[in-house]
Coordinates of C-alpha atoms in Angstrom, one line a residue:
X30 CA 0.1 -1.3 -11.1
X31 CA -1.2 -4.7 -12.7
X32 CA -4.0 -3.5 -15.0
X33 CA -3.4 -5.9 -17.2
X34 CA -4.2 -8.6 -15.1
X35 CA -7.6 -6.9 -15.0
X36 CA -8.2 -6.4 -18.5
X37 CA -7.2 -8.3 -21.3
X38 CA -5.5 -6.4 -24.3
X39 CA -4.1 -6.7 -27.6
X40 CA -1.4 -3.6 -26.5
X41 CA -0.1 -2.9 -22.9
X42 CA -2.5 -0.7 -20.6
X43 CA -0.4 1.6 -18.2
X44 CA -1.5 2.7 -14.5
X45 CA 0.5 5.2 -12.1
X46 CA 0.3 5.7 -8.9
X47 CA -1.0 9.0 -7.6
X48 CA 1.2 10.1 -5.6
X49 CA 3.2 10.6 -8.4
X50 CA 1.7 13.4 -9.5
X51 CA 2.1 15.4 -5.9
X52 CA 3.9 17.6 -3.7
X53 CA 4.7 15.0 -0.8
X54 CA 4.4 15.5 2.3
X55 CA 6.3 12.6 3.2
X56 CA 7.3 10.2 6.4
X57 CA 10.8 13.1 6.7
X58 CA 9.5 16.5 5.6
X59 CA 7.4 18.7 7.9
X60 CA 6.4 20.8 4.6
X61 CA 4.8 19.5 1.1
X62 CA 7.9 19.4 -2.1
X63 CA 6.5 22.6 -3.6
X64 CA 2.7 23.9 -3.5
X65 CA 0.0 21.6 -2.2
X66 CA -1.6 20.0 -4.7
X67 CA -5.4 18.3 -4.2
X68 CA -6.1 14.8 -5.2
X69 CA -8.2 16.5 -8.5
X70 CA -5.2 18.0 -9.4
X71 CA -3.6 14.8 -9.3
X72 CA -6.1 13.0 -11.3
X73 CA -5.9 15.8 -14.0
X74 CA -2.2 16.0 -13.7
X75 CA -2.1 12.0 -14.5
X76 CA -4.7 12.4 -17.2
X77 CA -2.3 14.5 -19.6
X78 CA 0.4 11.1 -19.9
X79 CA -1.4 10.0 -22.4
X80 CA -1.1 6.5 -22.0
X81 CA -2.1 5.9 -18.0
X82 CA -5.6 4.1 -18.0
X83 CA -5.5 3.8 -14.1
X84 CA -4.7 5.1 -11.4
X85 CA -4.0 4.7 -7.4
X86 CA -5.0 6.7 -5.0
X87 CA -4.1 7.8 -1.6
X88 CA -6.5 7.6 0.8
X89 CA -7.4 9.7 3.1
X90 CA -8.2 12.3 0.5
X91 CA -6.4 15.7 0.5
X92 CA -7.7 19.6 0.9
X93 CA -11.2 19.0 1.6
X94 CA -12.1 16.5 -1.3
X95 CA -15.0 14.3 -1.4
X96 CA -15.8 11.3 -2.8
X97 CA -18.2 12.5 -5.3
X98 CA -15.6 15.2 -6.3
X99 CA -13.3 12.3 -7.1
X100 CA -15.7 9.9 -9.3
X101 CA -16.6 13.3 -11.0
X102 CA -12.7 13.8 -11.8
X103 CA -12.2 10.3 -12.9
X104 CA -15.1 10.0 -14.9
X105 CA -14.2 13.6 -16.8
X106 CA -10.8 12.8 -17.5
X107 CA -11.5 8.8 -18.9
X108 CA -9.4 7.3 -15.7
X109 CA -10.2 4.2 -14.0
X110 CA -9.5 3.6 -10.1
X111 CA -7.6 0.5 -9.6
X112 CA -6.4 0.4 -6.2
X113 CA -6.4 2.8 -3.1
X114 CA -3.8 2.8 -0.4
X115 CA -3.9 4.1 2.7
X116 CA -1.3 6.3 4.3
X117 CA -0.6 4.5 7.3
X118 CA 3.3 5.2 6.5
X119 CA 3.5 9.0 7.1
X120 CA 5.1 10.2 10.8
X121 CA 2.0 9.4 12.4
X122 CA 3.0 6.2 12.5
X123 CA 6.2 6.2 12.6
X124 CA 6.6 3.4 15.4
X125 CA 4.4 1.1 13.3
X126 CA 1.1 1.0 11.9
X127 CA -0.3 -2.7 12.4
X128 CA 2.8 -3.3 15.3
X129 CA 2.6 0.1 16.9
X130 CA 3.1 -0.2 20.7
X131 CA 0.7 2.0 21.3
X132 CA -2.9 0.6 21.0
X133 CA -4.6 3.9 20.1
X134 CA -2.1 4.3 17.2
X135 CA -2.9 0.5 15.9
X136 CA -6.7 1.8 16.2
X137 CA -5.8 4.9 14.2
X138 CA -3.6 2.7 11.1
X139 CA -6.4 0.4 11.3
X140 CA -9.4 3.2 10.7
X141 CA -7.4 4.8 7.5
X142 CA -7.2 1.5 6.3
X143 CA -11.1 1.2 7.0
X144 CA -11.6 3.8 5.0
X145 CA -9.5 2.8 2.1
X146 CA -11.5 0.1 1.5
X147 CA -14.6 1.5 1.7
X148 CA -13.5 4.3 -0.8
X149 CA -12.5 1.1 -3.2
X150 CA -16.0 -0.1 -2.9
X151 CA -17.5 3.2 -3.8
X152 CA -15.2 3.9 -6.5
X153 CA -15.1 0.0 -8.4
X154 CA -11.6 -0.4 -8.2
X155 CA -9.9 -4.0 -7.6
X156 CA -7.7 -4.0 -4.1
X157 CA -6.5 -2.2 -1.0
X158 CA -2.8 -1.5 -1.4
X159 CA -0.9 -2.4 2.2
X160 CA 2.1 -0.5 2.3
X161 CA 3.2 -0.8 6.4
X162 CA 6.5 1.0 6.0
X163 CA 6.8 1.5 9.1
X164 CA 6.2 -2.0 10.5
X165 CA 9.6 -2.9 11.4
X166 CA 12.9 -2.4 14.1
X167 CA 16.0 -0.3 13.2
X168 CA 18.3 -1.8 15.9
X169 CA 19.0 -5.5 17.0
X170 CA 16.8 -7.0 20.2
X171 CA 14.9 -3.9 19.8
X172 CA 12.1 -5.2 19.6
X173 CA 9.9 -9.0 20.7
X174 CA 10.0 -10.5 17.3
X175 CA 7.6 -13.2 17.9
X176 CA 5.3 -10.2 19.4
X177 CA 5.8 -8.3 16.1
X178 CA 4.7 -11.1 13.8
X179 CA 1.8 -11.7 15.6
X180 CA 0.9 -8.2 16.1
X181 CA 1.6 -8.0 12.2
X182 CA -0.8 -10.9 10.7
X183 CA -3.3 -10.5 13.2
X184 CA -3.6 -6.9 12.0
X185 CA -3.6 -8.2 8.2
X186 CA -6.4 -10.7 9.4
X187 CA -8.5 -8.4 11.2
X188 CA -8.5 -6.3 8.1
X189 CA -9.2 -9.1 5.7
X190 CA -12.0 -10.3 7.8
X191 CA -13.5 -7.4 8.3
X192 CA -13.7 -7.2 3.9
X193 CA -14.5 -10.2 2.8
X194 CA -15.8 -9.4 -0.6
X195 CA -12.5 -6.9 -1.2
X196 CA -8.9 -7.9 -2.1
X197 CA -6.0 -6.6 -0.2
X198 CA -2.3 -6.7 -1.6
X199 CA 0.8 -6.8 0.5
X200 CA 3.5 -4.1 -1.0
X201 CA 6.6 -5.4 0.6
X202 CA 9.9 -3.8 0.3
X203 CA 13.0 -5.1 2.8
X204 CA 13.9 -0.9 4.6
X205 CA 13.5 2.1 4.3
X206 CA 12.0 4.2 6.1
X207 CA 12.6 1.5 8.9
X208 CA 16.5 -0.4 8.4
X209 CA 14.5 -3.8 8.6
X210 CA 11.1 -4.3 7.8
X211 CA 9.0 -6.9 8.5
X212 CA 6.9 -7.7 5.2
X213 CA 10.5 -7.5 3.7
X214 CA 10.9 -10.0 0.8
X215 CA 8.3 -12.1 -1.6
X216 CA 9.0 -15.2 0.7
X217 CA 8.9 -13.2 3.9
X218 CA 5.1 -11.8 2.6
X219 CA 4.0 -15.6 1.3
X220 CA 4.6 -16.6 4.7
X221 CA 2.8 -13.7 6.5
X222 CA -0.1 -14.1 4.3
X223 CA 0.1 -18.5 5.2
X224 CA -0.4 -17.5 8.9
X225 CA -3.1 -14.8 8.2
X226 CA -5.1 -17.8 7.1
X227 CA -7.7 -16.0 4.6
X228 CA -7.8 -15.8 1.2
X229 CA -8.4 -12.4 0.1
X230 CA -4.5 -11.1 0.1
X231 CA -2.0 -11.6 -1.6
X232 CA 1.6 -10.2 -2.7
X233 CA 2.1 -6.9 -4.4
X234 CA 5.4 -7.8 -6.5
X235 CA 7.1 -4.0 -6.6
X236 CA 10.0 -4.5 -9.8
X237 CA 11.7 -1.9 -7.9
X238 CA 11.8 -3.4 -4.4
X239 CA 12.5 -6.6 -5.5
X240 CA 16.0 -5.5 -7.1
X241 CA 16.4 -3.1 -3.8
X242 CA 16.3 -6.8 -2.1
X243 CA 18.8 -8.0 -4.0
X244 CA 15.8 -10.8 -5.4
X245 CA 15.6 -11.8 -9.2
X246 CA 11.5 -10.4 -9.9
X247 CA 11.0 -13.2 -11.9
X248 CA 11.9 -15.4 -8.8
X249 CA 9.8 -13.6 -6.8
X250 CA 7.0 -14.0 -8.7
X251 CA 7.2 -17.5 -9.6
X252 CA 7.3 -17.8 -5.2
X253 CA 4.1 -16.0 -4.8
X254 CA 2.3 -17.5 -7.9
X255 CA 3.2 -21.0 -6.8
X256 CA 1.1 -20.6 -3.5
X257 CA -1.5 -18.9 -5.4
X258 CA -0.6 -15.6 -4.0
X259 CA 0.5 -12.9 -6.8
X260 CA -2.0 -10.5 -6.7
X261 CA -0.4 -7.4 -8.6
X262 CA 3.2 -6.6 -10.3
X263 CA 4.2 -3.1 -10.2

């Protein structure tokens, strides 16, 4: 979360993310971690740590909930939308989202995504988190490299284009689920977002995947912010 790039204050301002506050169904388990739990429940969950200000939310929305429901929810509790990210990480796509082989699957990664933003439109918040988890190989020459890049930043492109007046930040993180993947490092995502050639992304700097790729943060940062390119620490 970077609220505080957002909002200037005298004491820190905290943020969460939403899925936090839920029992996952995740990219392993065929059943949720405990009862179901909708993305009001969420909000209201998050509301009683006193100190979170923001929120993100996962997009699509769960059991049935609408859009109104969640500005209704956000607006009762005193939480503020900051980002949305779309699940385009869950076994679904488990060959890829943007650099699924499959074109129909691309199509599919590429609607959620849609809809993310339009959900941060409706609800005021300030990016789309990209988290493409699954963009990536397990095993060497398993895949065209060069046909994965390009898959990979045209994708991003496409995305950006398609938003112009919306901001789109790059979570990268170097495995898991996949043992390599491609947006894997703060250098690896600067260069990604070079070729995209737009200027509405930029790099998510994750504290926690940064030190799981063995990079100093503070390094990482100073890499995205000297191309102009840091557009949230979490």
């Amino acid at each position: 979360m970077c609220p505080g790039r957002v909002q200037a204050a005298a004491s820190p301002v905290f943020g969460a993310v939403l899925w936090n506050f839920a029992a996952y169904v995740d990219r392993y388990a065929v059943d949720c971690y405990g009862e179901a739990r909708s993305t009001i429940k969420q909000i209201e969950l998050a509301a009683r740590v006193g100190d979170i200000s923001y929120v993100d939310l996962n997009y699509p929305l769960t059991h049935s909930v609408s859009l109104g429901d969640v500005k209704a929810a956000l607006e009762r509790t005193g939480i503020a939308a900051i980002g949305v990210t779309p699940e385009i990480y869950l076994r679904e796509h488990q060959p890829g989202a943007f650099t699924n082989p499959d074109p129909d699957r691309r199509a599919s990664a590429m609607a959620i995504m849609q809809g993310a933003a339009d959900v941060v439109r409706e609800l005021g918040a300030r990016y789309v988190t990209v988290w493409p988890g699954q963009d990536g190989f397990d095993y060497p020459f398993q895949v065209d490299y060069a046909e994965l890049n390009r898959l990979a930043v045209d994708g991003m492109r496409d995305l950006a284009q398609a938003n112009p007046d919306l901001r789109f930040v790059i979570k990268y993180k170097p495995r898991e689920p996949r043992t390599h993947m491609l947006w894997s490092s703060a250098a690896r995502t600067v260069l990604g977002i070079q070729q995209t050639g737009v200027d509405n992304v930029g790099v998510l700097l994750d504290f926690g995947h940064a030190l799981f790729g063995g990079e100093s943060p503070a390094e990482a940062a100073q890499r995205a912010v000297h191309d102009s390119l840091l557009g949230c620490m979490a």
